Coordinates of C-alpha atoms and ligand atoms in Angstrom, one line a residue:
Chain A
M55 CA 31.3 -4.6 -20.2
T56 CA 32.2 -1.1 -19.0
T57 CA 29.8 1.0 -21.0
N58 CA 26.2 0.5 -21.6
E59 CA 25.0 -1.6 -24.4
S60 CA 24.0 0.4 -27.4
T61 CA 20.5 1.6 -27.2
N62 CA 20.1 2.4 -30.9
G63 CA 17.6 5.1 -30.3
Y64 CA 15.8 3.2 -27.7
L65 CA 15.6 4.2 -24.2
V66 CA 16.4 0.8 -23.1
G67 CA 16.1 -1.5 -26.1
S68 CA 14.2 -4.2 -24.2
K69 CA 12.0 -6.4 -26.3
L70 CA 9.0 -4.9 -24.8
E71 CA 10.1 -1.4 -25.8
R72 CA 11.0 -2.5 -29.3
M73 CA 7.7 -4.3 -29.9
L74 CA 5.8 -1.1 -28.9
K75 CA 8.0 1.3 -30.7
A76 CA 7.6 -0.8 -33.8
G77 CA 3.9 -0.3 -33.5
H78 CA 3.1 -4.0 -32.8
F79 CA 0.1 -4.8 -30.5
A80 CA 2.1 -6.0 -27.5
V81 CA 1.2 -8.8 -25.1
T82 CA 2.6 -9.1 -21.7
G83 CA 1.8 -11.9 -19.2
E84 CA 2.1 -12.4 -15.5
L85 CA 3.9 -14.9 -13.3
G86 CA 3.3 -15.2 -9.5
P87 CA 6.6 -16.5 -8.0
P88 CA 5.9 -19.4 -5.4
Q89 CA 5.7 -19.1 -1.6
S90 CA 8.7 -21.4 -1.5
A91 CA 12.3 -21.7 -2.6
D92 CA 11.2 -23.8 -5.5
G93 CA 12.9 -22.3 -8.7
D94 CA 11.6 -25.1 -10.9
E95 CA 8.0 -23.9 -10.3
I96 CA 9.1 -20.6 -12.0
R97 CA 10.7 -22.5 -14.8
E98 CA 7.6 -24.6 -15.3
K99 CA 5.3 -21.6 -15.5
A100 CA 7.8 -19.7 -17.6
A101 CA 7.6 -22.6 -20.2
L102 CA 3.9 -22.1 -20.5
L103 CA 4.4 -18.4 -21.4
K104 CA 7.5 -18.7 -23.6
G105 CA 6.9 -17.4 -27.1
Y106 CA 3.4 -16.3 -26.3
V107 CA 4.1 -13.0 -24.5
D108 CA 6.7 -10.2 -25.1
G109 CA 7.4 -9.7 -21.4
V110 CA 6.4 -11.4 -18.1
N111 CA 5.5 -9.4 -15.0
L112 CA 6.9 -10.9 -11.9
T113 CA 4.8 -10.0 -9.0
D114 CA 6.5 -8.4 -5.9
N115 CA 5.1 -10.2 -2.8
Q116 CA 1.8 -10.1 -4.4
T117 CA -1.2 -9.4 -2.1
A118 CA 1.4 -8.9 0.7
I119 CA 2.3 -12.6 0.8
V120 CA 5.9 -13.6 0.9
R121 CA 7.2 -15.2 -2.2
I122 CA 10.4 -15.5 -4.2
S123 CA 11.4 -11.9 -4.9
S124 CA 10.6 -10.5 -8.3
I125 CA 14.2 -9.9 -9.1
A126 CA 15.3 -13.4 -8.1
A127 CA 12.5 -14.8 -10.2
G128 CA 13.4 -12.5 -13.1
T129 CA 17.0 -13.9 -13.0
I130 CA 15.4 -17.3 -13.6
L131 CA 13.4 -16.0 -16.5
V132 CA 16.5 -14.4 -18.1
Q133 CA 18.2 -17.7 -17.8
E134 CA 15.1 -19.4 -19.5
G135 CA 15.3 -16.9 -22.3
L136 CA 12.1 -14.8 -21.5
E137 CA 12.0 -11.2 -20.8
P138 CA 11.0 -10.1 -17.2
V139 CA 9.1 -7.0 -16.2
I140 CA 9.9 -6.9 -12.5
Q141 CA 7.2 -5.4 -10.2
M142 CA 8.4 -3.3 -7.4
T143 CA 6.1 -2.0 -4.7
A144 CA 6.6 1.0 -2.4
R145 CA 5.3 -1.1 0.5
D146 CA 8.4 -3.2 1.4
R147 CA 11.4 -1.1 0.5
N148 CA 12.5 2.4 1.0
R149 CA 14.4 4.6 -1.6
L150 CA 17.8 3.1 -0.7
A151 CA 16.6 -0.5 -1.0
I152 CA 14.7 0.2 -4.2
Q153 CA 17.7 1.8 -5.9
A154 CA 20.1 -0.9 -4.6
D155 CA 17.9 -3.7 -5.9
L156 CA 17.5 -2.0 -9.3
L157 CA 21.3 -1.6 -9.7
G158 CA 21.5 -5.4 -9.0
A159 CA 18.5 -6.1 -11.3
Y160 CA 20.0 -4.3 -14.1
A161 CA 23.4 -6.0 -13.6
L162 CA 21.5 -9.4 -13.8
G163 CA 19.9 -8.5 -17.2
M164 CA 16.6 -7.1 -16.3
R165 CA 15.3 -4.3 -18.5
N166 CA 11.6 -3.6 -17.6
L167 CA 10.2 -2.3 -14.4
L168 CA 6.7 -1.8 -13.1
C169 CA 6.4 0.8 -10.2
L170 CA 3.6 -0.1 -7.8
T171 CA 2.2 1.3 -4.6
G172 CA 1.5 -2.3 -3.4
D173 CA -1.5 -3.8 -1.5
H174 CA -1.6 -3.0 2.2
Q175 CA 0.1 -5.6 4.4
I176 CA -3.1 -6.3 6.2
F177 CA -4.3 -8.4 3.3
G178 CA -1.3 -10.7 3.4
N179 CA 0.3 -13.3 5.6
H180 CA 2.2 -11.0 7.8
P181 CA -0.4 -8.4 8.9
T182 CA 1.6 -7.4 11.9
A183 CA 4.5 -6.2 9.8
K184 CA 5.6 -2.5 9.6
H185 CA 5.2 -1.1 6.0
V186 CA 7.6 1.4 4.3
F187 CA 5.9 3.7 1.8
D188 CA 8.9 6.0 2.0
I189 CA 8.1 7.0 -1.5
D190 CA 4.9 6.3 -3.6
S191 CA 4.7 4.8 -7.1
I192 CA 4.7 8.1 -8.8
Q193 CA 7.9 9.2 -7.0
M194 CA 9.3 5.9 -7.8
V195 CA 8.7 6.3 -11.5
K196 CA 10.5 9.7 -11.3
M197 CA 13.4 8.2 -9.3
V198 CA 14.1 5.3 -11.7
T199 CA 13.7 7.4 -14.8
D200 CA 16.0 10.1 -13.4
M201 CA 18.5 7.3 -12.7
R202 CA 18.4 6.4 -16.3
D203 CA 18.0 9.7 -18.1
E204 CA 19.8 12.2 -15.6
K205 CA 22.2 9.5 -14.3
K206 CA 21.5 10.5 -10.8
F207 CA 20.5 8.8 -7.6
Q208 CA 17.4 10.0 -5.9
C209 CA 19.5 12.2 -3.5
G210 CA 21.0 14.0 -6.6
D211 CA 24.4 12.4 -6.6
E212 CA 25.6 11.5 -10.0
F213 CA 26.5 8.0 -11.2
K214 CA 30.2 7.3 -11.6
G215 CA 29.7 4.2 -13.6
I216 CA 27.1 2.4 -15.4
E217 CA 23.5 3.6 -14.8
P218 CA 20.6 1.1 -14.6
R219 CA 18.3 1.7 -17.6
F220 CA 14.7 0.3 -17.2
F221 CA 11.9 0.7 -19.6
T222 CA 9.6 1.9 -16.8
G223 CA 6.0 1.2 -16.3
A224 CA 3.3 2.1 -13.8
A225 CA -0.2 0.8 -13.3
S226 CA -3.6 2.5 -13.7
A227 CA -6.9 1.6 -12.1
P228 CA -9.3 3.3 -14.4
F229 CA -12.4 2.4 -12.4
A230 CA -11.3 2.9 -8.9
D231 CA -12.5 5.9 -6.9
P232 CA -12.5 8.8 -7.2
I233 CA -13.0 7.9 -10.8
D234 CA -12.8 11.4 -12.1
F235 CA -9.3 11.8 -10.7
R236 CA -8.0 8.5 -12.5
P237 CA -7.0 10.1 -15.9
Y238 CA -5.2 12.8 -13.9
R239 CA -3.4 10.4 -11.8
L240 CA -2.3 8.7 -15.0
A241 CA -1.1 12.0 -16.3
K242 CA 1.1 12.4 -13.1
K243 CA 2.6 9.0 -13.9
V244 CA 3.3 10.1 -17.4
N245 CA 4.8 13.3 -16.3
A246 CA 7.0 11.4 -13.8
G247 CA 8.4 9.7 -16.8
A248 CA 6.3 6.4 -17.2
N249 CA 7.0 4.7 -20.6
F250 CA 4.2 2.2 -20.4
I251 CA 1.1 1.6 -18.4
Q252 CA -0.6 -1.7 -17.5
T253 CA -4.2 -1.4 -16.3
Q254 CA -6.3 -3.1 -13.7
L255 CA -8.4 -5.9 -15.2
V256 CA -11.0 -4.5 -17.8
Y257 CA -14.2 -6.5 -18.3
D258 CA -16.4 -3.4 -19.1
V259 CA -15.2 -2.3 -22.4
D260 CA -17.6 0.7 -22.7
A261 CA -16.4 2.1 -19.3
F262 CA -12.9 1.6 -20.4
A263 CA -13.6 3.3 -23.8
Q264 CA -14.8 6.4 -21.8
F265 CA -11.7 6.4 -19.7
M266 CA -9.6 6.2 -22.9
E267 CA -11.5 9.0 -24.5
K268 CA -10.4 11.3 -21.6
V269 CA -6.9 9.9 -22.0
R270 CA -6.9 10.9 -25.6
E271 CA -8.3 14.3 -24.9
M272 CA -5.4 14.8 -22.5
G273 CA -3.0 13.5 -25.2
L274 CA -1.6 10.9 -22.9
H275 CA -1.9 8.1 -25.4
E276 CA 0.8 9.7 -27.4
K277 CA 3.2 10.0 -24.5
V278 CA 2.9 6.5 -23.0
Y279 CA 2.0 3.0 -24.3
I280 CA -1.1 1.8 -22.7
L281 CA -1.6 -2.0 -22.2
A282 CA -5.1 -2.9 -21.1
G283 CA -5.3 -5.6 -18.5
V284 CA -7.3 -8.7 -19.2
G285 CA -7.7 -12.0 -17.4
P286 CA -9.7 -15.2 -18.1
L287 CA -12.6 -16.0 -15.6
K288 CA -12.8 -19.5 -14.1
S289 CA -16.3 -19.5 -12.9
P290 CA -19.4 -17.3 -12.6
G291 CA -18.5 -17.2 -8.8
M292 CA -15.1 -15.7 -9.6
A293 CA -16.8 -13.0 -11.8
R294 CA -19.3 -12.3 -9.0
Y295 CA -16.5 -12.1 -6.3
M296 CA -14.5 -9.7 -8.4
K297 CA -17.5 -7.5 -9.1
K298 CA -18.3 -7.4 -5.5
N299 CA -15.1 -7.5 -3.6
V300 CA -12.1 -6.2 -5.7
P301 CA -12.0 -2.4 -5.7
G302 CA -11.6 -0.9 -9.2
I303 CA -13.0 -4.0 -11.2
L304 CA -16.3 -3.7 -13.0
V305 CA -17.8 -6.9 -14.3
P306 CA -21.0 -6.3 -16.5
D307 CA -23.9 -8.6 -16.0
E308 CA -23.6 -9.9 -19.5
I309 CA -20.3 -11.4 -18.7
I310 CA -21.6 -13.0 -15.6
D311 CA -24.4 -14.3 -17.7
R312 CA -22.1 -15.8 -20.2
M313 CA -20.3 -17.6 -17.5
N314 CA -23.5 -18.9 -16.1
E315 CA -24.7 -20.0 -19.5
A316 CA -21.6 -22.1 -19.9
G317 CA -22.5 -24.2 -17.0
K318 CA -26.2 -24.5 -18.1
P319 CA -26.2 -28.1 -19.0
W320 CA -25.5 -28.8 -15.3
A321 CA -27.9 -26.2 -14.1
G322 CA -30.0 -27.1 -11.1
K323 CA -27.7 -29.7 -9.9
K324 CA -26.1 -29.2 -6.5
S325 CA -22.3 -29.8 -6.5
S326 CA -22.8 -32.6 -3.9
E327 CA -25.0 -34.5 -6.3
M328 CA -22.6 -34.3 -9.2
T329 CA -20.1 -36.9 -10.2
K330 CA -16.5 -36.1 -10.4
E331 CA -16.8 -36.4 -14.2
E332 CA -19.7 -34.0 -14.3
K333 CA -17.9 -31.5 -12.1
R334 CA -14.8 -31.7 -14.3
A335 CA -16.8 -31.3 -17.4
R336 CA -18.7 -28.3 -16.1
S337 CA -15.4 -26.6 -14.9
K338 CA -14.0 -27.2 -18.3
A339 CA -16.9 -25.7 -20.0
R340 CA -16.8 -22.7 -17.8
R341 CA -13.0 -22.2 -18.3
E342 CA -13.3 -22.5 -22.0
E343 CA -15.9 -19.7 -21.9
G344 CA -13.6 -17.7 -19.6
I345 CA -11.0 -18.0 -22.2
Q346 CA -13.4 -17.0 -25.0
I347 CA -14.6 -14.0 -23.1
C348 CA -11.0 -13.0 -22.6
I349 CA -10.3 -13.4 -26.4
D350 CA -13.3 -11.3 -27.2
L351 CA -12.3 -8.6 -24.8
I352 CA -8.8 -8.4 -26.4
Q353 CA -10.4 -8.0 -29.7
Q354 CA -12.7 -5.2 -28.5
L355 CA -10.0 -3.4 -26.6
R356 CA -7.7 -3.5 -29.7
E357 CA -10.1 -1.4 -31.5
I358 CA -9.9 1.4 -29.0
E359 CA -7.5 4.2 -30.1
G360 CA -4.6 4.4 -27.8
V361 CA -4.5 0.9 -26.6
A362 CA -1.0 -0.3 -27.5
G363 CA -1.3 -3.9 -26.1
V364 CA -2.8 -6.2 -23.5
H365 CA -1.5 -7.4 -20.3
V366 CA -2.8 -10.9 -19.7
M367 CA -3.2 -11.8 -16.0
A368 CA -3.8 -15.5 -15.6
I369 CA -2.0 -15.9 -12.4
E370 CA -2.1 -19.7 -11.2
W371 CA -3.6 -20.5 -14.6
E372 CA -0.7 -19.8 -16.9
E373 CA -1.9 -22.6 -19.2
A374 CA -4.7 -20.3 -20.4
V375 CA -2.3 -17.8 -21.9
K376 CA -1.5 -19.9 -25.0
P377 CA -5.2 -20.4 -26.1
I378 CA -5.9 -16.7 -25.3
V379 CA -3.0 -15.4 -27.4
E380 CA -3.7 -17.8 -30.2
G381 CA -7.4 -17.2 -30.2
A382 CA -6.9 -13.4 -30.2
G383 CA -4.8 -13.8 -33.4
L384 CA -1.7 -12.5 -31.6
Y385 CA 0.4 -15.6 -32.3
P386 CA 3.1 -15.9 -33.4
R387 CA 4.6 -12.8 -31.8
P388 CA 6.5 -10.6 -34.2
S389 CA 10.1 -10.7 -34.0
V390 CA 11.8 -7.4 -33.2
Chain B
M134 CA -5.1 15.7 21.6
I135 CA -3.2 12.5 22.5
T136 CA -5.5 9.6 22.8
A137 CA -5.1 6.5 24.8
E138 CA -6.8 3.3 26.0
Q139 CA -6.4 1.4 29.2
K140 CA -4.5 -1.8 29.1
P141 CA -6.3 -5.0 30.1
L142 CA -6.3 -5.5 33.9
D143 CA -4.4 -8.7 33.7
E144 CA -1.6 -7.1 31.9
I145 CA -1.5 -4.2 34.4
K146 CA -1.4 -6.7 37.3
N147 CA 1.5 -8.5 35.6
L148 CA 3.3 -5.2 35.3
L149 CA 2.8 -4.5 39.1
G150 CA 4.2 -7.8 40.0
N151 CA 4.3 -8.6 43.7
E152 CA 4.8 -5.1 45.0
E153 CA 2.6 -4.0 48.0
K154 CA 2.2 -0.3 47.7
V155 CA 0.9 1.0 44.4
L156 CA 0.3 4.6 43.4
V157 CA -2.0 5.1 40.4
V158 CA -1.2 8.5 38.9
G159 CA -3.8 10.0 36.5
C160 CA -3.4 13.1 34.3
G161 CA -5.8 16.0 33.9
T162 CA -5.2 16.7 30.4
C163 CA -5.6 14.8 27.0
V164 CA -6.3 11.3 28.6
T165 CA -8.9 13.0 30.9
V166 CA -10.7 14.3 27.9
C167 CA -10.6 10.8 26.2
F168 CA -11.8 9.1 29.4
A169 CA -8.7 6.9 29.7
G170 CA -6.5 8.3 32.5
G171 CA -8.1 11.2 34.4
D172 CA -9.1 11.5 37.9
R173 CA -12.3 9.3 37.6
E174 CA -10.4 6.5 35.8
A175 CA -7.6 6.6 38.4
Q176 CA -10.0 6.2 41.3
L177 CA -11.8 3.4 39.4
L178 CA -8.6 1.6 38.4
A179 CA -7.3 1.9 42.1
S180 CA -10.4 0.3 43.5
S181 CA -10.6 -2.5 40.9
L182 CA -7.0 -3.4 41.7
R183 CA -7.7 -3.3 45.4
M184 CA -10.6 -5.6 44.8
T185 CA -9.0 -8.1 42.5
T186 CA -5.8 -8.4 44.3
K187 CA -7.6 -9.1 47.5
L188 CA -9.6 -11.8 45.7
D189 CA -6.3 -13.1 44.4
G190 CA -5.0 -13.5 47.9
H191 CA -2.4 -10.9 47.5
P192 CA -3.9 -7.6 48.5
M193 CA -2.3 -4.5 47.4
E194 CA -2.4 -1.2 49.0
V195 CA -3.5 1.0 46.1
S196 CA -3.9 4.8 46.4
D197 CA -4.4 7.3 43.6
V198 CA -3.6 10.9 42.7
T199 CA -4.2 12.9 39.6
V200 CA -2.1 16.0 38.5
Q201 CA -3.1 18.5 36.0
R202 CA -0.3 17.6 33.5
Q203 CA 2.0 14.7 34.0
C204 CA 4.3 15.9 31.3
E205 CA 5.6 18.9 33.2
W206 CA 8.1 18.8 36.0
E207 CA 6.3 21.5 38.1
Y208 CA 3.1 19.3 38.4
L209 CA 5.1 16.2 39.2
D210 CA 6.9 18.0 42.1
E211 CA 3.5 18.4 43.8
I212 CA 3.3 14.6 44.2
E213 CA 7.0 13.9 45.0
D214 CA 6.0 12.4 48.5
E215 CA 3.4 10.1 47.3
I216 CA 5.7 8.9 44.5
M217 CA 8.5 8.2 46.8
E218 CA 6.4 6.2 49.2
A219 CA 5.1 3.9 46.6
D220 CA 6.8 0.6 45.6
V221 CA 5.5 1.0 42.1
V222 CA 3.9 3.9 40.3
L223 CA 1.1 3.0 37.8
S224 CA 0.9 6.0 35.4
I225 CA -2.3 6.3 33.5
A226 CA -1.0 9.3 31.4
C227 CA 0.1 8.9 27.9
G228 CA 3.6 7.5 27.3
I229 CA 5.1 11.0 27.8
G230 CA 3.7 11.2 31.4
V231 CA 5.0 7.7 32.2
Q232 CA 8.5 8.8 30.9
A233 CA 8.3 12.1 32.8
I234 CA 7.9 10.3 36.1
A235 CA 10.8 7.9 35.2
E236 CA 13.0 10.8 34.3
H237 CA 12.1 13.0 37.1
F238 CA 12.1 10.4 39.8
P239 CA 15.0 8.1 38.8
E240 CA 14.6 6.1 42.1
C241 CA 11.0 5.2 41.4
W242 CA 9.7 2.3 39.3
V243 CA 7.0 3.4 37.0
V244 CA 4.8 1.2 34.7
P245 CA 2.3 2.2 32.2
G246 CA -1.5 1.5 32.5
L247 CA -2.5 2.9 29.2
N248 CA -1.6 2.2 25.6
T249 CA -1.0 5.6 23.9
T250 CA -2.8 5.2 20.6
F251 CA -2.6 8.4 18.4
L252 CA -3.0 12.1 17.9
G253 CA -6.6 12.6 17.1
L254 CA -10.0 13.9 18.0
P255 CA -13.4 12.8 19.1
T256 CA -15.6 12.7 16.0
E257 CA -18.6 11.7 17.9
Q258 CA -19.5 10.8 21.4
G259 CA -17.3 7.7 22.3
I260 CA -15.4 7.7 19.0
W261 CA -11.8 9.0 18.4
E262 CA -10.0 9.1 15.1
E263 CA -6.4 9.7 14.2
R264 CA -5.6 12.9 12.5
C265 CA -1.8 13.7 12.7
M266 CA 1.4 11.7 12.9
A267 CA 3.5 14.7 13.7
C268 CA 5.7 14.4 10.6
G269 CA 7.4 17.7 11.3
N270 CA 6.6 19.1 7.9
C271 CA 3.0 19.8 7.5
V272 CA 1.4 19.3 4.1
L273 CA -2.2 20.3 5.0
G274 CA -1.8 23.4 3.0
V275 CA -1.9 21.4 -0.3
T276 CA -4.3 18.7 0.7
G277 CA -7.1 20.9 1.8
G278 CA -6.7 20.4 5.4
I279 CA -6.9 16.7 5.4
C280 CA -3.8 14.8 6.3
P281 CA -2.6 12.1 3.8
I282 CA 0.2 11.1 6.1
A283 CA -2.0 10.1 9.0
R284 CA -5.3 9.3 7.3
C285 CA -4.2 7.5 4.2
S286 CA -3.2 3.9 5.2
K287 CA -0.1 4.1 2.9
S288 CA 0.7 7.8 3.6
L289 CA 0.6 8.4 -0.1
L290 CA 1.4 11.9 -1.4
N291 CA 0.3 11.9 -5.0
G292 CA -3.2 10.7 -4.9
P293 CA -5.2 7.7 -4.3
C294 CA -4.0 4.1 -4.7
G295 CA -6.1 1.6 -6.7
G296 CA -7.8 0.3 -3.6
S297 CA -10.1 3.3 -3.0
E298 CA -13.8 2.3 -3.4
D299 CA -17.0 4.0 -2.6
G300 CA -15.2 6.6 -0.4
H301 CA -13.5 4.0 1.8
C302 CA -9.9 2.6 2.1
E303 CA -9.0 -0.7 0.8
I304 CA -8.1 -1.9 4.4
D305 CA -11.5 -1.6 5.8
A306 CA -15.0 -0.4 4.8
D307 CA -15.1 1.6 8.0
V308 CA -12.0 3.5 7.1
P309 CA -12.7 6.6 4.9
C310 CA -10.2 7.0 2.0
A311 CA -8.1 10.1 2.8
W312 CA -7.7 10.8 -0.9
Q313 CA -11.2 10.6 -1.6
L314 CA -11.8 13.2 1.1
I315 CA -8.9 15.3 -0.3
Y316 CA -10.2 15.0 -3.8
D317 CA -13.8 16.0 -2.8
R318 CA -12.7 18.9 -0.7
L319 CA -10.3 20.3 -3.4
A320 CA -12.8 19.7 -6.1
G321 CA -15.5 21.7 -4.1
K322 CA -13.1 24.5 -3.6
D323 CA -11.9 24.5 -7.3
Q324 CA -8.4 23.7 -6.0
L325 CA -7.7 20.6 -7.7
D326 CA -4.6 22.2 -9.4
L327 CA -2.8 21.7 -6.0
I328 CA -2.6 18.0 -6.5
L329 CA -1.9 17.8 -10.1
E330 CA 1.7 18.6 -9.8
I331 CA 4.0 15.7 -8.7
D332 CA 4.9 15.9 -5.0
P333 CA 8.5 14.9 -4.7
P334 CA 9.7 12.3 -2.2
K335 CA 9.0 13.6 1.3
D336 CA 11.9 14.6 3.5
W337 CA 11.3 12.2 6.4
S338 CA 14.1 13.5 8.3
T339 CA 11.8 16.0 10.1
A340 CA 9.7 13.0 11.3
H341 CA 10.9 10.2 13.6
D342 CA 13.0 8.8 10.9
G343 CA 15.6 11.6 11.5
G344 CA 16.0 10.3 15.1
P345 CA 14.4 11.6 18.2
R346 CA 13.4 15.2 17.8
K347 CA 14.0 18.3 19.7
I348 CA 12.9 21.8 19.6
V349 CA 15.2 24.6 20.8
R350 CA 13.7 28.0 21.2
E351 CA 16.6 30.3 22.2
D352 CA 14.1 33.3 22.6
L353 CA 12.4 31.3 25.3
Q354 CA 15.4 29.8 27.1
L355 CA 16.4 31.3 30.4
E356 CA 19.5 33.5 30.2
T357 CA 22.7 31.9 31.2
E358 CA 24.9 33.4 33.9
E359 CA 27.5 35.1 31.7
S360 CA 25.2 37.4 30.1
Ligands
SF4_639 S1 1.2 16.6 7.5 FE1 2.3 16.0 9.1 S2 2.2 17.6 10.6 FE2 0.5 18.0 9.2 S3 -1.2 16.9 10.1 FE3 -0.2 15.4 8.7 S4 1.3 14.3 10.0 FE4 0.6 16.1 11.2
SF4_640 S1 -7.6 3.5 -0.3 FE1 -7.2 5.6 0.0 S2 -6.6 5.9 2.2 FE2 -6.4 3.7 1.6 S3 -4.3 3.4 1.1 FE3 -5.4 3.9 -0.9 S4 -5.4 6.1 -1.1 FE4 -4.7 5.6 1.1

């Protein structure tokens, strides 16, 4: 192939872009590659997502822990017939490495990209590493959309051959501080050329609706597809942990209450006093409630003007995606 | 100023090896102000080395001297004799002072007694904080006088990452988020416009990434013979 595949009025023509452009409520999922060279683990997780999502995010050394790279994992997904959204952080690569890897990723069939800052390496398994942060996520969006639309490398040199064309996304953390700046930071990402946005996990729909109101006021929802982040809770402990320890995640008490309620038949019993069967039953009841909460959230988020889809983050619990997507009435996925 | 901290005594002893005559050289400038390598610290370190090496059964002859600035040849010339007499020089200046001695007295063996840490300032008694990474192209004019290169853990130029919470950085509850500080300051001065435009990728060639840096000021250079 010496010329670009026809994009027929699309920027890229990826399934995710076609889905969003057609006005369908999009569903993306997420897959965390293994901390080993086990490609089969990716295939197994991919099988759980296939058919239920329009694109699968592949994390890039998520939480600064070394894993199979997002592009290598994406190659496996392409082979398995799924559409990858490769994540790329500014932490591990400079502008040379990012561009080089994206040339390769395009050549290997990848079409969607999510540009991220990346968690600080101090959280991961190589806290003594030197980080990069040559460019930030906003500069990365501009760089890759310029590669696509201006056919230029970041340095300004023009492409001689095929340019990499990515449907380019960025993240938004609507509830991180300084909270008043968040819509403006989103605007910067849009101005840099972002085509879609995936948000941090939303549990507080009212707070998210307020954010979206500002986003609409600024007209951003007309320039970018916003996919609200959702994820199933496994236990009340997980809900409390996220509320307390994860920056930018708001978990309303009523959701924690619902998770507590699900474990009520076993209330008052210490874990040490419970039989294996009881523990399993409690865990199952809580997980079912977590999935139901996720379904309810999707339905509420769908009502908010400017929300173009959801990004379902069920990392290490990919089995949950099927019941969530089905339960939310989003299955089967439209064909585009 | 340049801030530094003393290395652990055991590491210093290792660096000194089995030499007999040690000269501890302090510096009267930055490291004096941050209580790491001034005259007082040089005297203290010399006496603790005398004591512990005696206890170890390998007593060293340790003397000390402090110059006003270890990073300038003229101050080093003042202590040439002491330096030449020593088997090993233990510099407790910043890394620049250590290198100045090595460069100025090629015959002498010099080792560092401090870890040079950062360019910063004392924010309260006994606390120093980093403020600048000498990037060679200062952006403080758009960030309200708060450095995103040195004070943001990721040196971000377009605003806060998603890890900013309650004013602190994701890496540690004790580290202020530079972008929260920048935001607050610009908002207070009605200058938020300054950070709404996209800041393009930084030219890091003026920082260390461009190789070791050098400043040539022809107006200050001594005239050459032919003129
Ligand atoms: S922008 Fe560069 S020169 Fe200015 S304070 Fe920060 S690191 Fe130092
Ligand atoms: S939390 Fe603030 S200081 Fe820390 S890396 Fe993010 S923007 Fe920088």
